XYZ file of C-alpha atoms in Angstrom:
336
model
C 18.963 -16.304 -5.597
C 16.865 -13.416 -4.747
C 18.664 -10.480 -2.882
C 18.567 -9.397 0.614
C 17.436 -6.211 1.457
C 20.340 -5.642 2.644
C 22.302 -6.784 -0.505
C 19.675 -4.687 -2.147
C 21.232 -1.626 -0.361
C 25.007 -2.161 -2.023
C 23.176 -3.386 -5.294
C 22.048 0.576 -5.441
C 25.652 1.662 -5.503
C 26.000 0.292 -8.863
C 27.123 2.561 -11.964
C 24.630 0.470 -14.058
C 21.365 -1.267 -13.924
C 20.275 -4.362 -14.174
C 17.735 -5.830 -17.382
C 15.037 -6.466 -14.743
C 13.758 -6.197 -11.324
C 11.381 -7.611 -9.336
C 10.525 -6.103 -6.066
C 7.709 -7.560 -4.215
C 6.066 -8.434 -0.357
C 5.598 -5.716 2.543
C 4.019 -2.354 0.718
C 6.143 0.188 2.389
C 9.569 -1.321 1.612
C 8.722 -2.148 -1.779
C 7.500 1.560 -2.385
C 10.836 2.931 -0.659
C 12.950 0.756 -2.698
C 11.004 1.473 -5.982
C 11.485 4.847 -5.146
C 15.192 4.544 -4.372
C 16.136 2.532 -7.883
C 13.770 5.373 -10.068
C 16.271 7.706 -8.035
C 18.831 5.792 -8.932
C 18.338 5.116 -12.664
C 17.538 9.465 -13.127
C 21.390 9.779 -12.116
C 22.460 6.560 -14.882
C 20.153 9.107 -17.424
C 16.902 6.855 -17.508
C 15.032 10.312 -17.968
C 12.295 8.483 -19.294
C 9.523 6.206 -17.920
C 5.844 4.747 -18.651
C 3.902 3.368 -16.038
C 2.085 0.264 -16.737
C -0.583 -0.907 -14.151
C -2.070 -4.478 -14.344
C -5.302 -4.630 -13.955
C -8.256 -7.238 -15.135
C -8.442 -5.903 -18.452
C -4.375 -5.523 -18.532
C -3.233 -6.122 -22.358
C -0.139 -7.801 -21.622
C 0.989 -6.991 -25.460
C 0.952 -3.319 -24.150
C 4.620 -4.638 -22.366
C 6.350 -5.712 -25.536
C 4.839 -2.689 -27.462
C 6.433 -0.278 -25.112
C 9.919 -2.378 -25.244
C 10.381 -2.581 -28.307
C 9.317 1.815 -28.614
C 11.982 3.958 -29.780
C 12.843 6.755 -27.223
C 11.783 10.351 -28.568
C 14.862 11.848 -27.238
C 17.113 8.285 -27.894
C 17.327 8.433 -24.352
C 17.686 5.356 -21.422
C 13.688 4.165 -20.504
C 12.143 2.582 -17.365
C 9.350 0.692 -17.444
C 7.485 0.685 -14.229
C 5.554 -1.982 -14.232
C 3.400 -2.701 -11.413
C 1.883 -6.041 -10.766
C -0.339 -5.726 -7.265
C -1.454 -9.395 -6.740
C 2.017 -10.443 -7.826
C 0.350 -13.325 -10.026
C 0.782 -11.815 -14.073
C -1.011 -15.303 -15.166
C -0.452 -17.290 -17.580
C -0.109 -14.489 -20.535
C 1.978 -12.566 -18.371
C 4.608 -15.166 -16.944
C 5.041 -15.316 -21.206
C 5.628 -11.716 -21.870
C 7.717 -11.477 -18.825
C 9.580 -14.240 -19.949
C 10.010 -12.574 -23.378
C 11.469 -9.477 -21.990
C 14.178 -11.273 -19.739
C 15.032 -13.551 -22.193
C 15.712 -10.601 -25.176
C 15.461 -7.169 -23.377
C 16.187 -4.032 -25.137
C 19.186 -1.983 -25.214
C 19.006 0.992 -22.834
C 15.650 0.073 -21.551
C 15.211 -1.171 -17.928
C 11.960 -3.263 -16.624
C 10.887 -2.523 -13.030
C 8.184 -5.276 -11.695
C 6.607 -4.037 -8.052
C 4.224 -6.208 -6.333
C 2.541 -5.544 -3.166
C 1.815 -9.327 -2.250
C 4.632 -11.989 -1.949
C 4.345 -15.465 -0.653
C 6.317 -18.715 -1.502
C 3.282 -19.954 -3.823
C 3.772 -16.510 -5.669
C 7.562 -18.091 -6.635
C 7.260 -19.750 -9.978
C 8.866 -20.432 -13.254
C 8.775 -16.864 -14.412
C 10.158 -15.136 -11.238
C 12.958 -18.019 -11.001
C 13.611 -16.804 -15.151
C 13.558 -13.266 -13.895
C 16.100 -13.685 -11.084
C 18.347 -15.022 -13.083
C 17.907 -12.321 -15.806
C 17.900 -9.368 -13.232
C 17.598 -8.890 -9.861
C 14.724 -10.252 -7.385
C 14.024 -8.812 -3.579
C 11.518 -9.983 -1.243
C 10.884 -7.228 1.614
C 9.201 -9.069 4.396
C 7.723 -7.551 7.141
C 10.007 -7.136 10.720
C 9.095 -10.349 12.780
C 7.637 -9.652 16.735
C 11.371 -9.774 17.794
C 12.802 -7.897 14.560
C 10.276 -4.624 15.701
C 12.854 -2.893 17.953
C 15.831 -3.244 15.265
C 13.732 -1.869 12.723
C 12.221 0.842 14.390
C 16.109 2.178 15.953
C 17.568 1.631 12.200
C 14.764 4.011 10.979
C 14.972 6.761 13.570
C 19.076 6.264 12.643
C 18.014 7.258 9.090
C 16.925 10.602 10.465
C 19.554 11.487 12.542
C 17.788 10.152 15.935
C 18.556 7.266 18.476
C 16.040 6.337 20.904
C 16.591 4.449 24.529
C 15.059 1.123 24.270
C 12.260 1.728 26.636
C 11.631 4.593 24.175
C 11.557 2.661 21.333
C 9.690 -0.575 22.760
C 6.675 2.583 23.275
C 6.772 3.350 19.834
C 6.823 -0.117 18.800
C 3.672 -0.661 20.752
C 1.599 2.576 19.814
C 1.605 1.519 15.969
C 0.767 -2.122 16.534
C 2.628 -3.447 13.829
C 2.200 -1.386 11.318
C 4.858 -0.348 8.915
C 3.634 2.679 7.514
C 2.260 4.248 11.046
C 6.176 3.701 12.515
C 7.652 5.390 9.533
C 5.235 7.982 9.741
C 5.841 8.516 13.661
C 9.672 8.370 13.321
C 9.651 11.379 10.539
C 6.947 13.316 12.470
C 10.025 12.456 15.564
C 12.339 14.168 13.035
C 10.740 17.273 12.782
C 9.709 18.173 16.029
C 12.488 16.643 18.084
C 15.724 17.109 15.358
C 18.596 15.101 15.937
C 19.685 13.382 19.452
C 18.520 11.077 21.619
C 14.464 10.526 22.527
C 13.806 8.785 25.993
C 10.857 7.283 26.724
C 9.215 10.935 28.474
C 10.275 12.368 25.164
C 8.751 10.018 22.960
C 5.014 9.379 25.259
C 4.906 13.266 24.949
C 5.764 13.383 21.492
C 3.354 10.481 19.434
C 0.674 11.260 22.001
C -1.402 12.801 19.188
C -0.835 10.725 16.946
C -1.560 7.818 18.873
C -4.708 8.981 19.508
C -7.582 7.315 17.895
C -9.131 8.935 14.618
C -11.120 8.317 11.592
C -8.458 7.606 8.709
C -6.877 5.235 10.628
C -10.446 3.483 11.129
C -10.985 3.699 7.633
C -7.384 2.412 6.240
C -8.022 -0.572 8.816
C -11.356 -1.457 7.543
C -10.254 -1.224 4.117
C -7.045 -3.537 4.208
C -9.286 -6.280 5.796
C -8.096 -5.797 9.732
C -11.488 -6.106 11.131
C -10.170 -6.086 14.592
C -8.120 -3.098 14.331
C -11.210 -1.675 12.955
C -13.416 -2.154 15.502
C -10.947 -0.925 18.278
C -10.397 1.542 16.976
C -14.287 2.228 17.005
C -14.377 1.848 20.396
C -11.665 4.044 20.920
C -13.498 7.168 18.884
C -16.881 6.332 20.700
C -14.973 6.312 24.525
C -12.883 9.897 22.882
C -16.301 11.193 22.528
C -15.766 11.508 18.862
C -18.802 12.940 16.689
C -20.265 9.624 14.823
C -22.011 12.096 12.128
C -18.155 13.228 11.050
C -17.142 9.684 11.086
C -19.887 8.776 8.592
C -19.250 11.802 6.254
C -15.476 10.434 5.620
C -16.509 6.564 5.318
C -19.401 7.189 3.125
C -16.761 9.351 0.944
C -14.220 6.318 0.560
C -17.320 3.782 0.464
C -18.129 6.004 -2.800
C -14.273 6.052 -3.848
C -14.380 2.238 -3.611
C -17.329 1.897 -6.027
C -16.116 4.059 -8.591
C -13.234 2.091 -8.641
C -15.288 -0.979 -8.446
C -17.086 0.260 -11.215
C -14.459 1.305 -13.642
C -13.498 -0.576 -16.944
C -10.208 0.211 -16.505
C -9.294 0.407 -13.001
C -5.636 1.678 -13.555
C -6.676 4.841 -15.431
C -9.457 5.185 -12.609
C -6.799 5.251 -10.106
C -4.753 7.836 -11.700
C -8.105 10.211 -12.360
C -8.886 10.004 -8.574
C -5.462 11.029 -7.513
C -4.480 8.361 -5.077
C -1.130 7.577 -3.665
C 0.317 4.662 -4.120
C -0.015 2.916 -0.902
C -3.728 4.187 -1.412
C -3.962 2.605 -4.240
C -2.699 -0.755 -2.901
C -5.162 -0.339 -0.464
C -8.097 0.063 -2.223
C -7.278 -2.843 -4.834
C -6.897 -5.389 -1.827
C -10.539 -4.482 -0.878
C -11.643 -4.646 -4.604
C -9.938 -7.971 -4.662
C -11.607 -9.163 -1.542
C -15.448 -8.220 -2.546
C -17.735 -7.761 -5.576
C -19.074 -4.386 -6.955
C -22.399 -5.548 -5.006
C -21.556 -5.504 -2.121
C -19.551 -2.018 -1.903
C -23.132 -0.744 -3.208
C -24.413 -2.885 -0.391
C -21.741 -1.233 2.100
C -22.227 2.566 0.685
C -26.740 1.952 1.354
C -26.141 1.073 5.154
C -23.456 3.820 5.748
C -26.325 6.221 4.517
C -28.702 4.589 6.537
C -26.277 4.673 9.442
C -26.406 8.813 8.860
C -29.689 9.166 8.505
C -30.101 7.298 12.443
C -27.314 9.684 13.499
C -29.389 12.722 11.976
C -32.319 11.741 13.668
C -34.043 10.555 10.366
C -34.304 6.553 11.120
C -34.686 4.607 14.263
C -32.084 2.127 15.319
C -28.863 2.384 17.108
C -25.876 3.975 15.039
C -23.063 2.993 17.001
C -23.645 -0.771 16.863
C -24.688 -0.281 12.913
C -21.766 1.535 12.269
C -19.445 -1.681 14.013
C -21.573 -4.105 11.733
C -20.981 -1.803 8.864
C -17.328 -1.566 9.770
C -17.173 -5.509 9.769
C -18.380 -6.118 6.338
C -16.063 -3.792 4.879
C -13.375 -5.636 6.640
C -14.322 -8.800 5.766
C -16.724 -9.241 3.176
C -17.836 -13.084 4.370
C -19.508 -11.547 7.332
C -21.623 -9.286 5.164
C -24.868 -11.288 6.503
C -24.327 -8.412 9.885
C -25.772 -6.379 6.777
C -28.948 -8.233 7.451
């Protein structure tokens, strides 16, 4: 059976690792926990590791090749594979299923996938569990937001009233990666103690504030109506539009390089990106052709040229059409 996070958290205190892991479902936890077992296995001596990222062109051969290597220093190796979609295919469920059922000595397989839903679950992850170890991080449920958010400001030496933290909860809307960012920017500039509800309106006022990466990581990871409040929000701040379209058209050009790559992993690694920037980006390559990001990228520049004064039209209700279609690409016809 797969572990809990919570058995996941004793499972760390082990003086050994496991063949195998599979750590899939909410991005956030599944980066933290990567993060925690690559921590983990630099202590057991694992001082080596090769990243493999699965792409469309993804050799799966490349996974036994780099199993069956021979360390240059005859040291312990991690293999860090990671497996966005969380479906390896037919190919793949084989050469994972090789690995688990004859893995090398001193060599450790890490599996991360950012998507994780019961029709995910198949013969290969149910091989792998048994192998190794299997966690599913799901996202806190409505009623789990308040536990979650007090455990994390707990990790940084903070508490918060409950009034406190029920504001917090509501100023990210649900969103993992905003709450962990507001509880270590609560770190900093409070330290430790307690934050009251005063404490904490004064303190994520800024960040609660509308702005234009937020508008663009919404867009991007398909939350059209997150999006387009947030719009709103930047139009009623009195927010320059021209800015606005000099940052989208920039990750409307990131997005079609990456659209356009041949191998998208190696892409990703040229541009720099972050790993949950990376997830982000191949959820919206997954969602829509390289046509259409072309399509996306011609009316954000025509968009700019109406805010420059070079084209008739109305910007701000082009811009919310634009913002649609990028959100979800089956209402590209507001392209039209």
């Amino acid at each position: 059976m797969p572990l809990s996070p919570g058995q996941w958290q004793k499972a760390l205190a082990a003086d050994h690792l496991q063949p195998v892991y599979l750590l899939a479902g909410e991005q956030l936890l599944v980066i933290e926990a990567a993060d925690a077992l690559r921590a983990h296995a630099r202590k057991l001596g694992y001082s080596e590791r090769e990243v493999l990222d699965v792409g469309q062109h993804f050799d799966w051969n490349d996974l036994a090749r780099s199993a069956a290597g021979m360390s240059l220093f005859a040291t312990r190796r991690l293999i860090d594979l990671r497996l966005p979609t969380g479906r390896p295919g037919t190919e793949g469920a084989k050469a994972i299923n090789a690995f688990c059922a004859d893995p090398p000595p001193d060599v450790t397989l890490l599996i991360t996938a950012m998507e994780w839903s019961n029709k995910h679950d198949g013969a290969w992850s149910k091989k792998l569990d048994a192998s190794g170890t299997m966690v599913v991080f799901n996202s806190p449920r409505p009623d789990q937001w308040g536990a979650w958010i007090s455990a994390r400001l707990g990790s940084r030496g903070l508490s918060a009233t409950p009034d406190a933290v029920a504001l917090l909860a509501e100023r990210v809307e649900g969103n993992l990666l905003a709450a962990a960012q507001e509880v270590d920017k609560l770190a900093v500039l409070h330290g430790q103690g307690r934050v009251d509800a005063a404490e904490m309106e004064n303190l994520v006022a800024d960040s609660a504030r509308y702005d234009v990466f937020k508008l663009t990581d919404a867009a991007f990871v398909g939350d059209g109506a997150r999006a387009l409040r947030i719009l709103a929000g930047l139009r009623s701040e009195g927010d320059e539009l021209l800015a606005l379209m000099g940052w989208l058209i920039n990750q409307l050009q990131l997005a079609l390089r990456l659209a356009n790559a041949h191998d998208l992993g190696a892409q990703i690694r040229a541009e720099h990106l972050w790993q949950a920037r990376e997830q982000l980006f191949r959820q919206a390559l997954r969602r829509a052709p390289r046509e259409h990001w072309l399509q996306c990228l011609a009316r954000a520049s025509r968009v700019d040229r109406m805010v420059k004064g070079r084209e008739t039209g109305n910007p701000w209700q082009e811009a919310e059409r634009l913002i649609a279609a990028i959100a979800e690409p089956r209402a590209s016809k507001a392209l039209a």
